[in-house]
Short mmCIF file of N, CA and C in Angstrom, two decimals:
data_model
loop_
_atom_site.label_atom_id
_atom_site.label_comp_id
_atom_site.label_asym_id
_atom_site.label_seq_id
_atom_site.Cartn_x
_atom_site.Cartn_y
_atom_site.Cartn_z
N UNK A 1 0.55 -6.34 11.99
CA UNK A 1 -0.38 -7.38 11.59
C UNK A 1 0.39 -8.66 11.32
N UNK A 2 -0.30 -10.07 11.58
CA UNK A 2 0.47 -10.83 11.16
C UNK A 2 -0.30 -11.84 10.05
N UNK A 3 0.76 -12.09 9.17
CA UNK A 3 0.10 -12.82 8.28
C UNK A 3 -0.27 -14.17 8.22
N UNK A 4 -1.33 -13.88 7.63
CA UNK A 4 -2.80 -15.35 7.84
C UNK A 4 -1.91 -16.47 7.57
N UNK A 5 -1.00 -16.19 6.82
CA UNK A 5 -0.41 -17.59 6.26
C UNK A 5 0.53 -17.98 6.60
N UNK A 6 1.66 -17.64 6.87
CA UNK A 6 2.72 -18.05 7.99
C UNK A 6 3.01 -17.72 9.40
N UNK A 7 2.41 -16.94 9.51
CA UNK A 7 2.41 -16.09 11.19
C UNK A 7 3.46 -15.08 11.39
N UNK A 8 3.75 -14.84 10.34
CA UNK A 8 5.38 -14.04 10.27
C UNK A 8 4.68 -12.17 10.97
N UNK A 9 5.33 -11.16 11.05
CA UNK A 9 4.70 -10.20 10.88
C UNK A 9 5.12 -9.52 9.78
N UNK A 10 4.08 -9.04 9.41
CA UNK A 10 3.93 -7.91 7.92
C UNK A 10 3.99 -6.48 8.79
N UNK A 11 5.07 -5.79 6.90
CA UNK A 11 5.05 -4.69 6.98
C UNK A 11 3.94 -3.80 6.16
N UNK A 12 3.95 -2.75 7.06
CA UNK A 12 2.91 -2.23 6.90
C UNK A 12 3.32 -0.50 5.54
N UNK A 13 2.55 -0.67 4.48
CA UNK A 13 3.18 0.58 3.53
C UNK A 13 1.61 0.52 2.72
N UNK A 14 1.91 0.74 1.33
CA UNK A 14 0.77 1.16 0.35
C UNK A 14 1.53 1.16 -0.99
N UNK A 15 0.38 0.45 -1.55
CA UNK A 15 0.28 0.25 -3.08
C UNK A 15 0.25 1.15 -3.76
N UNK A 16 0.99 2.02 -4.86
CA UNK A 16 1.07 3.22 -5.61
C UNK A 16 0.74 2.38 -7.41
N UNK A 17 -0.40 2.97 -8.06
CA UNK A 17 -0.47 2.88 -9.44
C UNK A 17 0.51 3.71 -9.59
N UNK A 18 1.26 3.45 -10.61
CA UNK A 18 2.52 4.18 -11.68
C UNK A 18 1.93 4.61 -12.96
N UNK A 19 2.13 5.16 -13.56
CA UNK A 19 2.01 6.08 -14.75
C UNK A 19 0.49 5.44 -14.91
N UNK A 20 0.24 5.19 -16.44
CA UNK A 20 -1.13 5.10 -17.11
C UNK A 20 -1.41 3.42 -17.41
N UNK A 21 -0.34 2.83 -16.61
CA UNK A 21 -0.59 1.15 -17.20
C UNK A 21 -1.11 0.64 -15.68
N UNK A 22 -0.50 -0.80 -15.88
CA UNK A 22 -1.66 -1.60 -14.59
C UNK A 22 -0.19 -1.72 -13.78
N UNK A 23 0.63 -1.07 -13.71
CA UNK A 23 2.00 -1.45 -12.73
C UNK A 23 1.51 -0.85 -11.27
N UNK A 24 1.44 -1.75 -10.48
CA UNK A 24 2.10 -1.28 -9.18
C UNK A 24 3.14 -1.43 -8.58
N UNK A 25 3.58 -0.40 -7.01
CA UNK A 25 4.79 -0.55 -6.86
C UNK A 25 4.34 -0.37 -5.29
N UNK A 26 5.41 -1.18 -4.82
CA UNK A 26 4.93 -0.59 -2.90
C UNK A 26 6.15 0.23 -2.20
N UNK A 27 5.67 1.00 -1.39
CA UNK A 27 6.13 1.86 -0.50
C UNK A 27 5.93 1.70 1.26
N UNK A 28 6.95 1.80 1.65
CA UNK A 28 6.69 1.24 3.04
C UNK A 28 6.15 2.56 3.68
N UNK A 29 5.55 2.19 5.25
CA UNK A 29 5.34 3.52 5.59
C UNK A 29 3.98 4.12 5.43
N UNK A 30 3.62 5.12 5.92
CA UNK A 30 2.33 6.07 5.98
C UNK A 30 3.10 7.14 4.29
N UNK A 31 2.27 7.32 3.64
CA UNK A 31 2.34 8.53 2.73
C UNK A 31 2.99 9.41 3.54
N UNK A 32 3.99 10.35 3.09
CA UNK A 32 4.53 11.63 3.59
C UNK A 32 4.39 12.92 2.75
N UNK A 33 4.13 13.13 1.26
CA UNK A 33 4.02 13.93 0.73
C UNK A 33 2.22 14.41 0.36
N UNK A 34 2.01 15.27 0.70
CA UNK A 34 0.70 15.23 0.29
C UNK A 34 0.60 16.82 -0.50
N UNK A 35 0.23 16.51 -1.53
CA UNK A 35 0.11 18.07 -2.52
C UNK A 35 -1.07 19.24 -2.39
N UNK A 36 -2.39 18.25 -2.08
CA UNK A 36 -3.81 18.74 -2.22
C UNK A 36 -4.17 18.08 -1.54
N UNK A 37 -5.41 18.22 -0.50
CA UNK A 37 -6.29 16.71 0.17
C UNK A 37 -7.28 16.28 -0.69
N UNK A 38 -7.87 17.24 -1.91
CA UNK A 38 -8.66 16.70 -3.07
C UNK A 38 -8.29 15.36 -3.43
N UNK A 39 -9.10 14.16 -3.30
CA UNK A 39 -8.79 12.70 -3.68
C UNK A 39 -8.41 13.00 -5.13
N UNK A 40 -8.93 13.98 -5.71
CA UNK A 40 -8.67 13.25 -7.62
C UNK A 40 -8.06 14.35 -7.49
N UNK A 41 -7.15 15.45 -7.31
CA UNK A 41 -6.37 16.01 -7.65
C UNK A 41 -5.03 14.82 -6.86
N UNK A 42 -5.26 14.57 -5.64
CA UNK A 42 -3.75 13.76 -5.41
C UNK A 42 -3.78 12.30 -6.33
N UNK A 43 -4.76 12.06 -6.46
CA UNK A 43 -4.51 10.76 -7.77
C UNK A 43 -4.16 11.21 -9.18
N UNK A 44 -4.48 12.53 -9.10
CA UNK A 44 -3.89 12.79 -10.87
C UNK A 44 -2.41 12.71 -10.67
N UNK A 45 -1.91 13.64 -9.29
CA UNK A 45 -0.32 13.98 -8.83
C UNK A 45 0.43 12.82 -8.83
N UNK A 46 -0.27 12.19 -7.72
CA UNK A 46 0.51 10.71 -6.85
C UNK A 46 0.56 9.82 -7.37
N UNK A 47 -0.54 9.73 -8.57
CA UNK A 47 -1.48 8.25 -8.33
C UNK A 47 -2.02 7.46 -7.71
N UNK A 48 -2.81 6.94 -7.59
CA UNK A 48 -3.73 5.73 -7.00
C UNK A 48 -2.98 5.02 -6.24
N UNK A 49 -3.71 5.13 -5.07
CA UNK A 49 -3.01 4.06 -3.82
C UNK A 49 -3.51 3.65 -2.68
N UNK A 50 -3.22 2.82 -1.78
CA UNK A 50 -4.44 2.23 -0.72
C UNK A 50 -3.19 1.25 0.12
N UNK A 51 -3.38 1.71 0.96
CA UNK A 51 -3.14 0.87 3.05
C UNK A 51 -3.13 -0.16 2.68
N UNK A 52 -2.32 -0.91 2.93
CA UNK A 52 -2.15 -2.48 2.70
C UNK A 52 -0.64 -3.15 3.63
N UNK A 53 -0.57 -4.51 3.68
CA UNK A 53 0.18 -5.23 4.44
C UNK A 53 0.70 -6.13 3.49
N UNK A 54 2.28 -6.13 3.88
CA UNK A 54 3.19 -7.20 3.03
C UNK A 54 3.96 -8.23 3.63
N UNK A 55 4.17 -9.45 2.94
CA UNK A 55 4.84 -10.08 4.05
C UNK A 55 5.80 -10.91 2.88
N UNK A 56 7.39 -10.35 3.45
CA UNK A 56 8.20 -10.79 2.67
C UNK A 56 8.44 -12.15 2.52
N UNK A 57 8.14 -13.44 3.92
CA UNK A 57 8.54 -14.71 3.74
C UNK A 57 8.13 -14.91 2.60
N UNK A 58 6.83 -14.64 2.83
CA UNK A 58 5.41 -15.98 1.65
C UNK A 58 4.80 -15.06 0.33
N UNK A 59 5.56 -13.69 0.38
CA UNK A 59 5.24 -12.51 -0.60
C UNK A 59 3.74 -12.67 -0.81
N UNK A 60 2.98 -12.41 0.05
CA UNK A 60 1.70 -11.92 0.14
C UNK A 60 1.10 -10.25 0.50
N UNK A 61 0.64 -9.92 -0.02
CA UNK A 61 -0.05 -8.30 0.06
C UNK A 61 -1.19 -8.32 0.48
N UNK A 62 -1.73 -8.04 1.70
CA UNK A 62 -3.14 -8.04 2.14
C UNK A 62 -3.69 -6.40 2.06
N UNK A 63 -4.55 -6.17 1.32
CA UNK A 63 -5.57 -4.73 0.79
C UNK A 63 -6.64 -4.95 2.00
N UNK A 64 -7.33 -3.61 2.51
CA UNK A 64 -8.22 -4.31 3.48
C UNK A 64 -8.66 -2.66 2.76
N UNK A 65 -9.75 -3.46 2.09
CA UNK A 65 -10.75 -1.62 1.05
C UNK A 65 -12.02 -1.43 1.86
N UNK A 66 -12.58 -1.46 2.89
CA UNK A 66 -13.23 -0.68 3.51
C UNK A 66 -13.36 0.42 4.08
#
């Protein structure tokens, strides 16, 4: 994908919630570990996370939640 704002191309990974606060952290890449396919059993495990695009020039994160 390339990003809206400089034309650069973004990498492509996912947003991981961390413990019980509002921290996120990104991970490049497709998920590789998967414990359960139950959504709320792998969010109790993994935590919370969602497909998204980064782009290191202009440090922008594009979420696309549909």
């Amino acid at each position: 994908m390339k990003c809206p704002y400089c034309e650069r191309k973004m990498r492509e990974g996912q947003l991981h919630a961390v413990g019980s606060g509002p921290a996120l952290v990104w991970k490049d890449g497709e998920e590789t570990l998967r414990l359960n396919t139950d959504p709320d059993m792998v969010a109790r495990t993994l935590g919370d996370r969602i497909a998204a695009y980064r782009c290191d020039h202009c440090k922008k994160i594009i979420v696309n939640y549909e």
